[in-house]
GROMACS .gro file of C-alpha atoms in nm:
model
  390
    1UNK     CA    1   5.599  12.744  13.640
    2UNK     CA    2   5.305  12.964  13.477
    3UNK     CA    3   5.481  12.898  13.154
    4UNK     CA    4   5.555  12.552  13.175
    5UNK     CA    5   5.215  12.473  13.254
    6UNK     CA    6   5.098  12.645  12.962
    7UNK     CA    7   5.326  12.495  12.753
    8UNK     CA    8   5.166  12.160  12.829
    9UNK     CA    9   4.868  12.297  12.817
   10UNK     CA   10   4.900  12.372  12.439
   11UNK     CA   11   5.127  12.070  12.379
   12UNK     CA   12   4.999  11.770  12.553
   13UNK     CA   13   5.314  11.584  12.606
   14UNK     CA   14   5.702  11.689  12.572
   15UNK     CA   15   6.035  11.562  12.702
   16UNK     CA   16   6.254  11.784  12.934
   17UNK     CA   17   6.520  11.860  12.664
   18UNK     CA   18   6.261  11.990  12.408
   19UNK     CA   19   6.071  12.145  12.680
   20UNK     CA   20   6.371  12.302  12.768
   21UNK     CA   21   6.495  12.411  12.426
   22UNK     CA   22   6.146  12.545  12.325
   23UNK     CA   23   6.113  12.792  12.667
   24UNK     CA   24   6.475  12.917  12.616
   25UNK     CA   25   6.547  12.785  12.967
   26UNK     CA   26   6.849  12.519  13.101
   27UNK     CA   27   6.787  12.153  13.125
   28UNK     CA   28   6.830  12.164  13.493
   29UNK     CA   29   6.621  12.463  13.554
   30UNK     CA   30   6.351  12.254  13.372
   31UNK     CA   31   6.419  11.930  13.540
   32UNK     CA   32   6.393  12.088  13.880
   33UNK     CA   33   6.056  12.219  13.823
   34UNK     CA   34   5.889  11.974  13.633
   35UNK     CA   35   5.964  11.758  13.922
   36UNK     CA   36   5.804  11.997  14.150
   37UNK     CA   37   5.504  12.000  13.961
   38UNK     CA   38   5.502  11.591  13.932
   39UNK     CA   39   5.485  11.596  14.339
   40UNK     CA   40   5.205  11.876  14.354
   41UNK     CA   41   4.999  11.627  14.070
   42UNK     CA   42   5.029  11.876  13.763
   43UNK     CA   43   5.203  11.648  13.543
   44UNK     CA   44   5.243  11.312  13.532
   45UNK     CA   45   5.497  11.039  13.387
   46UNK     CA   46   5.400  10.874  13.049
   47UNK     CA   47   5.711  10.697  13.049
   48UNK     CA   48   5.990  10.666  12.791
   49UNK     CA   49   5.997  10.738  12.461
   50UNK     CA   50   6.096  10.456  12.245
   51UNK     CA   51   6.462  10.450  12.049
   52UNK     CA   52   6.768  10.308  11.923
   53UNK     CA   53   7.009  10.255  12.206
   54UNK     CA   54   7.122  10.544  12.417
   55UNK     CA   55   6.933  10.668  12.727
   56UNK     CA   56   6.580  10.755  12.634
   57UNK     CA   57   6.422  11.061  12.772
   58UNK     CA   58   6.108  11.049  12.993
   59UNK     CA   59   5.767  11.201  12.802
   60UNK     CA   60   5.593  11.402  13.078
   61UNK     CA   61   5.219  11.493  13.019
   62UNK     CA   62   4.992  11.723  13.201
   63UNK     CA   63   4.722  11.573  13.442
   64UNK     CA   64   4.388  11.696  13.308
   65UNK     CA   65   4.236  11.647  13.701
   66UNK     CA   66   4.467  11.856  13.841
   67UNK     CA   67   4.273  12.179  13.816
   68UNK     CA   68   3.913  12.316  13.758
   69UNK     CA   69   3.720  12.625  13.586
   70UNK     CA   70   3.397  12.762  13.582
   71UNK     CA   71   3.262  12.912  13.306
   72UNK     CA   72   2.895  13.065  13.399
   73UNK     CA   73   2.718  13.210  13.084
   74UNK     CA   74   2.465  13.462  13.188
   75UNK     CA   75   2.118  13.502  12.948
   76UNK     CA   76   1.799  13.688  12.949
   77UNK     CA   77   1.567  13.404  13.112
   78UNK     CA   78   1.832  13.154  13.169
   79UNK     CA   79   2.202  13.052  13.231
   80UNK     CA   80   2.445  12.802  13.138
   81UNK     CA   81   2.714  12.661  13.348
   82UNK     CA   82   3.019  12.464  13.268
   83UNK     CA   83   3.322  12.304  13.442
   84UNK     CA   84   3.645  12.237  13.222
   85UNK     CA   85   3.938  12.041  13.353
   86UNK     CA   86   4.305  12.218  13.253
   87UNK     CA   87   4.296  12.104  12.887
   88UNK     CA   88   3.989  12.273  12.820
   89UNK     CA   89   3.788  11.954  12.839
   90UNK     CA   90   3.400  11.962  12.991
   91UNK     CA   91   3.391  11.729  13.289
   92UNK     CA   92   3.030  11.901  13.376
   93UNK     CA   93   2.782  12.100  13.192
   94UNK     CA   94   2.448  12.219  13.251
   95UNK     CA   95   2.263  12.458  12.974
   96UNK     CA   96   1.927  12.608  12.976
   97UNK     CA   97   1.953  12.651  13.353
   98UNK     CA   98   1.631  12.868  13.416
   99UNK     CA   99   1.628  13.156  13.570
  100UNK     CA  100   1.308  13.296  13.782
  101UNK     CA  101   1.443  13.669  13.807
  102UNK     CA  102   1.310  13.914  13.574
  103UNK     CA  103   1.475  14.231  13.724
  104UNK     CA  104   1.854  14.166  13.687
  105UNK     CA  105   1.901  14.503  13.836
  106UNK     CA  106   1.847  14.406  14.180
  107UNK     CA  107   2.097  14.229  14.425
  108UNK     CA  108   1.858  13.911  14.466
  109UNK     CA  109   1.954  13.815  14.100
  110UNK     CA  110   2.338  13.805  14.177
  111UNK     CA  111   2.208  13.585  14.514
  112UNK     CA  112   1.996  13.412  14.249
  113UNK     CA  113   2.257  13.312  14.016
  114UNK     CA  114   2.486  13.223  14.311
  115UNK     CA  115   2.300  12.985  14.436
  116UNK     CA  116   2.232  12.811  14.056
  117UNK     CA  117   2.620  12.792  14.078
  118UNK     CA  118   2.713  12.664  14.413
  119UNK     CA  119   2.395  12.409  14.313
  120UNK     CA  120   2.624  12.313  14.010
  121UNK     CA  121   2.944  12.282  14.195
  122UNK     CA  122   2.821  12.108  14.470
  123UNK     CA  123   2.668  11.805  14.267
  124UNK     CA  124   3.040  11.776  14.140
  125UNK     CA  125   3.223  11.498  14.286
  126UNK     CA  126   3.546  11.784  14.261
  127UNK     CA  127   3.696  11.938  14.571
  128UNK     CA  128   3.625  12.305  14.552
  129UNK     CA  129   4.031  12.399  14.611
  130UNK     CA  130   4.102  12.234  14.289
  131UNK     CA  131   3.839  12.530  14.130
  132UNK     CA  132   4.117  12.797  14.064
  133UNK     CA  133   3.874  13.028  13.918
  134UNK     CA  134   3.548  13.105  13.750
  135UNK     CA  135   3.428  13.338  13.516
  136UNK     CA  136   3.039  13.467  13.394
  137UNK     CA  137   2.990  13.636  13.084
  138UNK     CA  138   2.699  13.880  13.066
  139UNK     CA  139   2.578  14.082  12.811
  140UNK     CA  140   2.605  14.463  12.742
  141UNK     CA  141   2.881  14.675  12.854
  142UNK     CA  142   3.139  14.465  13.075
  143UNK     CA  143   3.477  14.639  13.148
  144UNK     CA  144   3.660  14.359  13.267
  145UNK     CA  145   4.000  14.493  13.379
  146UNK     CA  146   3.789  14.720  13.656
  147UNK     CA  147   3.493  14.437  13.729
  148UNK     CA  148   3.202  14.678  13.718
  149UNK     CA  149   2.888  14.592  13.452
  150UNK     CA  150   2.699  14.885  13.307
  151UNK     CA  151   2.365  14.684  13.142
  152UNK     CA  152   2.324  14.356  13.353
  153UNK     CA  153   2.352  14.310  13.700
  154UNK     CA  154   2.401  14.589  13.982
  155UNK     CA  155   2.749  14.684  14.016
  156UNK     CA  156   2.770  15.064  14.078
  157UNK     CA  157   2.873  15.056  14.424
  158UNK     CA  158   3.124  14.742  14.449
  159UNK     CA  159   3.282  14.558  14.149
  160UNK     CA  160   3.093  14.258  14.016
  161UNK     CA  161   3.394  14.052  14.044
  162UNK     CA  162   3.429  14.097  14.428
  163UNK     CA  163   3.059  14.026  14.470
  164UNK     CA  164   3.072  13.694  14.344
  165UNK     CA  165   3.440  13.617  14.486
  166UNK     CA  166   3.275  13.704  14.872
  167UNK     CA  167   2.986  13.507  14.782
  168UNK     CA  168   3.078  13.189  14.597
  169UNK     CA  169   3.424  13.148  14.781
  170UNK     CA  170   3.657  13.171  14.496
  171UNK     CA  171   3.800  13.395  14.251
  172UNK     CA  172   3.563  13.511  13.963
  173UNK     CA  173   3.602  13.769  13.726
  174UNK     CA  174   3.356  13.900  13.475
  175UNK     CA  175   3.396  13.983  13.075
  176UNK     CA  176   3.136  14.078  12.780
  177UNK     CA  177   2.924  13.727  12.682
  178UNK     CA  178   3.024  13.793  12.308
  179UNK     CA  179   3.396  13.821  12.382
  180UNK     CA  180   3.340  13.493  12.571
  181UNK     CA  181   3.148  13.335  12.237
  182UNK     CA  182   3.459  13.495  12.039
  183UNK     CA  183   3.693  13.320  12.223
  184UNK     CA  184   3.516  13.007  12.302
  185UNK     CA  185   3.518  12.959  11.879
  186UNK     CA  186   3.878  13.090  11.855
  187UNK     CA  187   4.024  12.787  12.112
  188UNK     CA  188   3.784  12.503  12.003
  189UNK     CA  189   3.985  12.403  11.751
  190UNK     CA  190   3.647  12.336  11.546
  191UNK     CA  191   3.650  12.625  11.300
  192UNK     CA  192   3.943  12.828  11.348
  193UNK     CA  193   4.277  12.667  11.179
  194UNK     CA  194   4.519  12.941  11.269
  195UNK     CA  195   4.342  13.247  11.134
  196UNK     CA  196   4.503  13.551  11.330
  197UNK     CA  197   4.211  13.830  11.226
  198UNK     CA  198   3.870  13.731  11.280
  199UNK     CA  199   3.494  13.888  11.343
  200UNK     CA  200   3.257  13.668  11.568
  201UNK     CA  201   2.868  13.784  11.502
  202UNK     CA  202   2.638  13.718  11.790
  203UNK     CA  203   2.310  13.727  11.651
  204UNK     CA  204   2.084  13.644  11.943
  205UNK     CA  205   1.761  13.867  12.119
  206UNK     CA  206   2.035  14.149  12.020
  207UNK     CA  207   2.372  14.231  11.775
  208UNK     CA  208   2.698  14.198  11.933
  209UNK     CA  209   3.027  14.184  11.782
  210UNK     CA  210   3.393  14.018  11.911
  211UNK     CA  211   3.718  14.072  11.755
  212UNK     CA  212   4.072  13.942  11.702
  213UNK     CA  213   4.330  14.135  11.547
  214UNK     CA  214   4.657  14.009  11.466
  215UNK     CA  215   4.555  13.724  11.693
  216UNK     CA  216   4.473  13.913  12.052
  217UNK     CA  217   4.105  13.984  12.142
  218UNK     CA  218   4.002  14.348  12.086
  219UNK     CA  219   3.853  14.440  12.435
  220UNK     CA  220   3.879  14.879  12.346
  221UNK     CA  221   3.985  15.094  12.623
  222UNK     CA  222   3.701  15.014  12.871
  223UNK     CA  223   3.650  14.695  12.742
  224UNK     CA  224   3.337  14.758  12.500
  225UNK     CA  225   3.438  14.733  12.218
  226UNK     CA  226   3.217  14.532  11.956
  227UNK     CA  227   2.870  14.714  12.047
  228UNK     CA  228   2.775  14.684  11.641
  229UNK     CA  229   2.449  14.674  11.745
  230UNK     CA  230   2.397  15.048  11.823
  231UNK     CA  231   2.509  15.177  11.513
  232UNK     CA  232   2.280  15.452  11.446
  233UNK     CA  233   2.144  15.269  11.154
  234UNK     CA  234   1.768  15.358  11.092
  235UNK     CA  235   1.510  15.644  11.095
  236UNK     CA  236   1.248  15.338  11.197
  237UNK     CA  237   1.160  15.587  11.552
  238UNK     CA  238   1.191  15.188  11.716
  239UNK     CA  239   1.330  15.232  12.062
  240UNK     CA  240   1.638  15.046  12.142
  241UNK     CA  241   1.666  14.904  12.484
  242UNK     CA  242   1.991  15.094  12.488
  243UNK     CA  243   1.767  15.368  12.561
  244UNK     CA  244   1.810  15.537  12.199
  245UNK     CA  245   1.596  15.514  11.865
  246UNK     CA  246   1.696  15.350  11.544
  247UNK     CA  247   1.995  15.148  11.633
  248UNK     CA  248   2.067  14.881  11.389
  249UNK     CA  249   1.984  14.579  11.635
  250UNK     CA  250   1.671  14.733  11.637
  251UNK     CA  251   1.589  14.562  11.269
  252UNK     CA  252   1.866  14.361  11.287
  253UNK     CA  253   1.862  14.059  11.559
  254UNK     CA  254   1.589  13.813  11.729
  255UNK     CA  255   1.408  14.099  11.905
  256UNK     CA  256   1.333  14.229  11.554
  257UNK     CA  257   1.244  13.861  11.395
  258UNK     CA  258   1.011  13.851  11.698
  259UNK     CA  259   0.843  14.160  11.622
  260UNK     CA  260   0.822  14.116  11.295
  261UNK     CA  261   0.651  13.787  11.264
  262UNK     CA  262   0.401  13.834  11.527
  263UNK     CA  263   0.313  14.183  11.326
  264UNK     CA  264   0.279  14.021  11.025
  265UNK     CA  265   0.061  13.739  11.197
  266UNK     CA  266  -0.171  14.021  11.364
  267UNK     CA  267  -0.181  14.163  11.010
  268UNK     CA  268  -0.342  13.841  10.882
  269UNK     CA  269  -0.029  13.621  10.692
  270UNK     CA  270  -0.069  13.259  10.773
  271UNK     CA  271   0.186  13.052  10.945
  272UNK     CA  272   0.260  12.686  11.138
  273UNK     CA  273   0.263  12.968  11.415
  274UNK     CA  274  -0.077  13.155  11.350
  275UNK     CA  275  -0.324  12.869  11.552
  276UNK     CA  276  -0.068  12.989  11.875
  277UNK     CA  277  -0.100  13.346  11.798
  278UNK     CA  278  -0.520  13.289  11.773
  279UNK     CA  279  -0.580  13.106  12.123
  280UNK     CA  280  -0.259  13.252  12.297
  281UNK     CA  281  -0.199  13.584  12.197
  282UNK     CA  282   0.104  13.754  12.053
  283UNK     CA  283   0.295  13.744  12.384
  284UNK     CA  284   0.250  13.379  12.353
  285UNK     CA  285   0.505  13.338  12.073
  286UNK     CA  286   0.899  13.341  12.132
  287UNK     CA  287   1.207  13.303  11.921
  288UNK     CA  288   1.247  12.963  11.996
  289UNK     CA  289   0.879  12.948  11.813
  290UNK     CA  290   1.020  13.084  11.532
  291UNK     CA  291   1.307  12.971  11.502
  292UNK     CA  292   1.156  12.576  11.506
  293UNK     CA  293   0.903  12.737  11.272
  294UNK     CA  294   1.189  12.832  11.017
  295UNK     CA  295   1.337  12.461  11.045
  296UNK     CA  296   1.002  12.330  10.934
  297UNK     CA  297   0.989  12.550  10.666
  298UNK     CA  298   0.768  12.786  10.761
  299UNK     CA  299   0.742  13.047  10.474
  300UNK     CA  300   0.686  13.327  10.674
  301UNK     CA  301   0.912  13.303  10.943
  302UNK     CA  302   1.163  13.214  10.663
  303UNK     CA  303   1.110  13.521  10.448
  304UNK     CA  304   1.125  13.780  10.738
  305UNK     CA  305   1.453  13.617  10.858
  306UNK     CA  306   1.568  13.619  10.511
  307UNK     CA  307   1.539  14.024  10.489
  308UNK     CA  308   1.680  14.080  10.823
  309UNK     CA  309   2.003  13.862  10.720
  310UNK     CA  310   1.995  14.031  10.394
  311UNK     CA  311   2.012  14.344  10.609
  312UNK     CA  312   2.289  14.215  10.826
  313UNK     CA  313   2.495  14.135  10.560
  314UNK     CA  314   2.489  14.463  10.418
  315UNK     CA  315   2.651  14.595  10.746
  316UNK     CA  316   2.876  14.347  10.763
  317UNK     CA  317   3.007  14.379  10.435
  318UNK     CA  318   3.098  14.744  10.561
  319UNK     CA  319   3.307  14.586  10.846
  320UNK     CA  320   3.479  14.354  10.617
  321UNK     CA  321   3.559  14.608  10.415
  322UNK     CA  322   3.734  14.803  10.749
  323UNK     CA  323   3.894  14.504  10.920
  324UNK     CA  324   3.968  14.292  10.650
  325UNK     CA  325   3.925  13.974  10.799
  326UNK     CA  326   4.025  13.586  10.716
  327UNK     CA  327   3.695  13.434  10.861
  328UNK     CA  328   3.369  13.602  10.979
  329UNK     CA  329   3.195  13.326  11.203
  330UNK     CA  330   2.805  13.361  11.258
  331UNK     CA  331   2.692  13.286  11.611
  332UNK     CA  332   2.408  13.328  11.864
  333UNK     CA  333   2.026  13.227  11.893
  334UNK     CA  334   1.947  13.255  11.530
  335UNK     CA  335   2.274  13.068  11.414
  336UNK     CA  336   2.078  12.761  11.482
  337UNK     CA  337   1.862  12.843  11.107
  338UNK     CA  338   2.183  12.769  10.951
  339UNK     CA  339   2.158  12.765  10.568
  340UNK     CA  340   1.870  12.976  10.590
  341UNK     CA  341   2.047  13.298  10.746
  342UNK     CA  342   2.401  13.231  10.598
  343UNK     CA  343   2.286  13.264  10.226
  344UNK     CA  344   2.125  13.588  10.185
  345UNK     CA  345   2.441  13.754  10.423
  346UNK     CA  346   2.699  13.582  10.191
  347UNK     CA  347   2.483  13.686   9.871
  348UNK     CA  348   2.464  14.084  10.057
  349UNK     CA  349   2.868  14.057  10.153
  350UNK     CA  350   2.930  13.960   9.814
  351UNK     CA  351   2.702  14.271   9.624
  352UNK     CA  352   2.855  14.530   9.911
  353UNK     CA  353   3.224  14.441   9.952
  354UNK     CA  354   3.512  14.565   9.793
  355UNK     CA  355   3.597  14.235   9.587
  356UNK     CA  356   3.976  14.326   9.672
  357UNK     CA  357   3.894  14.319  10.080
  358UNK     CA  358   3.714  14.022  10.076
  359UNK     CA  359   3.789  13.759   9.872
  360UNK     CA  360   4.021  13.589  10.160
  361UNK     CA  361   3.740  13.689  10.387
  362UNK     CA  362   3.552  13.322  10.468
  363UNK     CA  363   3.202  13.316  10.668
  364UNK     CA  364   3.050  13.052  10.845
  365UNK     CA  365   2.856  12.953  11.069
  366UNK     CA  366   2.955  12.879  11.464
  367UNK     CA  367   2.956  12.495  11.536
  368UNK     CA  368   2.979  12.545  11.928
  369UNK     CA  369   2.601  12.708  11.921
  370UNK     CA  370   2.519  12.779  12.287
  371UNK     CA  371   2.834  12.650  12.422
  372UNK     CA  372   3.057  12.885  12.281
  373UNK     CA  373   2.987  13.115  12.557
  374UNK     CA  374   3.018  12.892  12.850
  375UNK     CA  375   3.329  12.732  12.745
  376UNK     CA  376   3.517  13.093  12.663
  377UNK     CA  377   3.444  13.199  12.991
  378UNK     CA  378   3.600  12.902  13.168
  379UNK     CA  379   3.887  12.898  12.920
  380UNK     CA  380   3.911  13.325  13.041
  381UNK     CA  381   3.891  13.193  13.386
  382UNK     CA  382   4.201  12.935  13.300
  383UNK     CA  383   4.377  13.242  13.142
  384UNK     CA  384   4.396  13.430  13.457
  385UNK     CA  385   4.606  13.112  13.601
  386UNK     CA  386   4.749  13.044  13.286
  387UNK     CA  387   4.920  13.413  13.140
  388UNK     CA  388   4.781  13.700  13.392
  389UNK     CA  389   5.088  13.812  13.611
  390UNK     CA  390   5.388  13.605  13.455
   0.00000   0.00000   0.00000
């Protein structure tokens, strides 16, 4: 059934004989299950299709309400929740959730989050047994396969999957937010067109990296792979919140654009943001600060983000050069500059590359933004109903 089910997942509508023909399976095998799954509500009858004499064949469809997932999306001072429908529609969404907990080590910020999400579902007009399964993405190092989280979220005595399984009452597994993002890009349909090998950026408060190869997601053996932001990059003695010095996230993400303006405002360059800094402080200013200070040209805030894409592309013409992708897509926080951070990275890939490697190598910029990582960790969740133990 698991197959048939995706098949109209991917297909939208098909008859019984090409169904049939296309699975490698007999007409009657086919006929006696798609009939099963018309009585349970899966699929539905769009009636016949329309021909010349003969007897037509009836087009089935699948039924979009016949099954739920949650995709949570897990941030530094805020979450974003979303509920997709078995085509991988959003029936429900809810970003910028805030979040009051500062110390995600600590088991009142997985009771926390709970309670955000049971919030969500329970405004849904959606009975909770047609919720097959969740998923929440979190940053750092997430081995999936296991359940355990190793940066966000306390999971060294019991698996961070069965946590939130005992406490939200369904099935939820866990995965890296940046695999999420990859994937969220990868099915959307809005940017990628087929391409099997692809890098997914996620320029946000840090650098994180998500991979497909040959058209599977890269997860590595403990599924961490993609941590391009610790590259031992710099002699700059700035400590990493990985715990080590010099790491290439350290000059190379929003933490660093942060830092960076607000230096250069305490050393006396003028900005839109400098009257904040003045009656506020330096805590006082945040990304989103800078980044609305960059789309209102704001010189400053411009130039610094300039030389830290400049930077970026420098590394990432290095990874092009290893992977030899089709398309490189730019996501995260600082995405949202657009034009701003994709030229000076395109004009660094293009001095650094191997001409050879990267000519077929297209970058651009993520046209999800902040949903890419809610929506690839419902469509994750769907996967586990969808291809996990066929």
């Amino acid at each position: 059934m698991k197959n048939i089910i995706s098949y109209y997942v991917n297909n939208s509508t098909s008859t019984i004989p090409d169904l049939a023909k296309d699975l490698g399976l007999s007409v009657p095998t086919v006929t006696k299950v798609v009939n099963e799954m018309c009585d349970g509500g899966l699929l539905t009858d769009h009636g016949k299709i329309e021909g010349h004499g003969g007897r037509r064949p009836v087009l089935y469809g699948f039924n979009p309400q016949s099954g739920y997932f949650l995709g949570v999306d897990i941030k530094r001072t805020y979450i974003n929740l979303g509920m997709i429908n078995f085509m991988g529609e959003f029936v429900a969404l809810d970003m910028g959730h805030p979040l009051t907990m500062s110390d995600f080590s600590s088991y009142q910020a997985i009771d926390e989050i709970c309670e955000i999400i049971k919030e969500f579902i329970g405004d849904l007009s959606i009975p909770k047994d047609k919720i097959y399964y969740g998923c929440i993405a979190l940053s750092g190092r997430v081995n999936p396969d296991t359940g355990f989280s190793f940066s966000t979220l306390p999971s060294s005595e019991r698996p961070l999957n069965d946590l939130f399984t005992e406490k939200l009452g369904m099935p939820v597994c866990i995965d890296n937010d940046t695999r999420a993002m990859t994937y969220g890009d990868c099915l959307s349909g809005k940017i990628v067109k087929g391409e099997k090998n692809i890098l997914f950026i996620n320029l946000s408060l840090g650098l994180g990296m998500g991979m497909v190869m040959n058209g599977e997601i890269i997860k590595g053996r403990s599924g961490y792979s993609g941590e391009v932001g610790h590259f031992p990059a710099f002699d700059n003695e700035i400590m990493c919140h990985c715990g080590k010095k010099g790491c290439l996230e350290t000059e190379v993400s929003g933490s660093a654009l942060k830092r960076r303006v607000v230096q250069s405002l305490l050393d006396g360059k003028k900005s839109l943001l400098s009257d904040k800094l003045n009656q506020s402080g330096p805590d006082s200013i945040t990304l989103t600060d800078i980044i609305s200070a960059i789309e209102e040209e704001d010189m400053l805030c411009i130039e610094v983000l300039e030389n830290i894409a400049g930077e970026l592309g420098k590394w990432l013409a290095g990874l092009i050069n290893i992977f030899n992708p089709e398309l490189v897509i730019i996501g995260g926080t600082l995405a949202e500059t657009g034009d701003y951070l994709i030229r000076p990275i395109k004009q660094a890939v293009q001095k650094y590359t191997l001409k050879l490697v990267s000519q077929d190598s297209k970058i651009v910029i993520s046209k999800l933004g902040e949903k890419a990582g809610v929506l690839g960790a419902a469509l994750t969740a769907r996967n586990k109903i969808l291809f996990e133990n066929n």
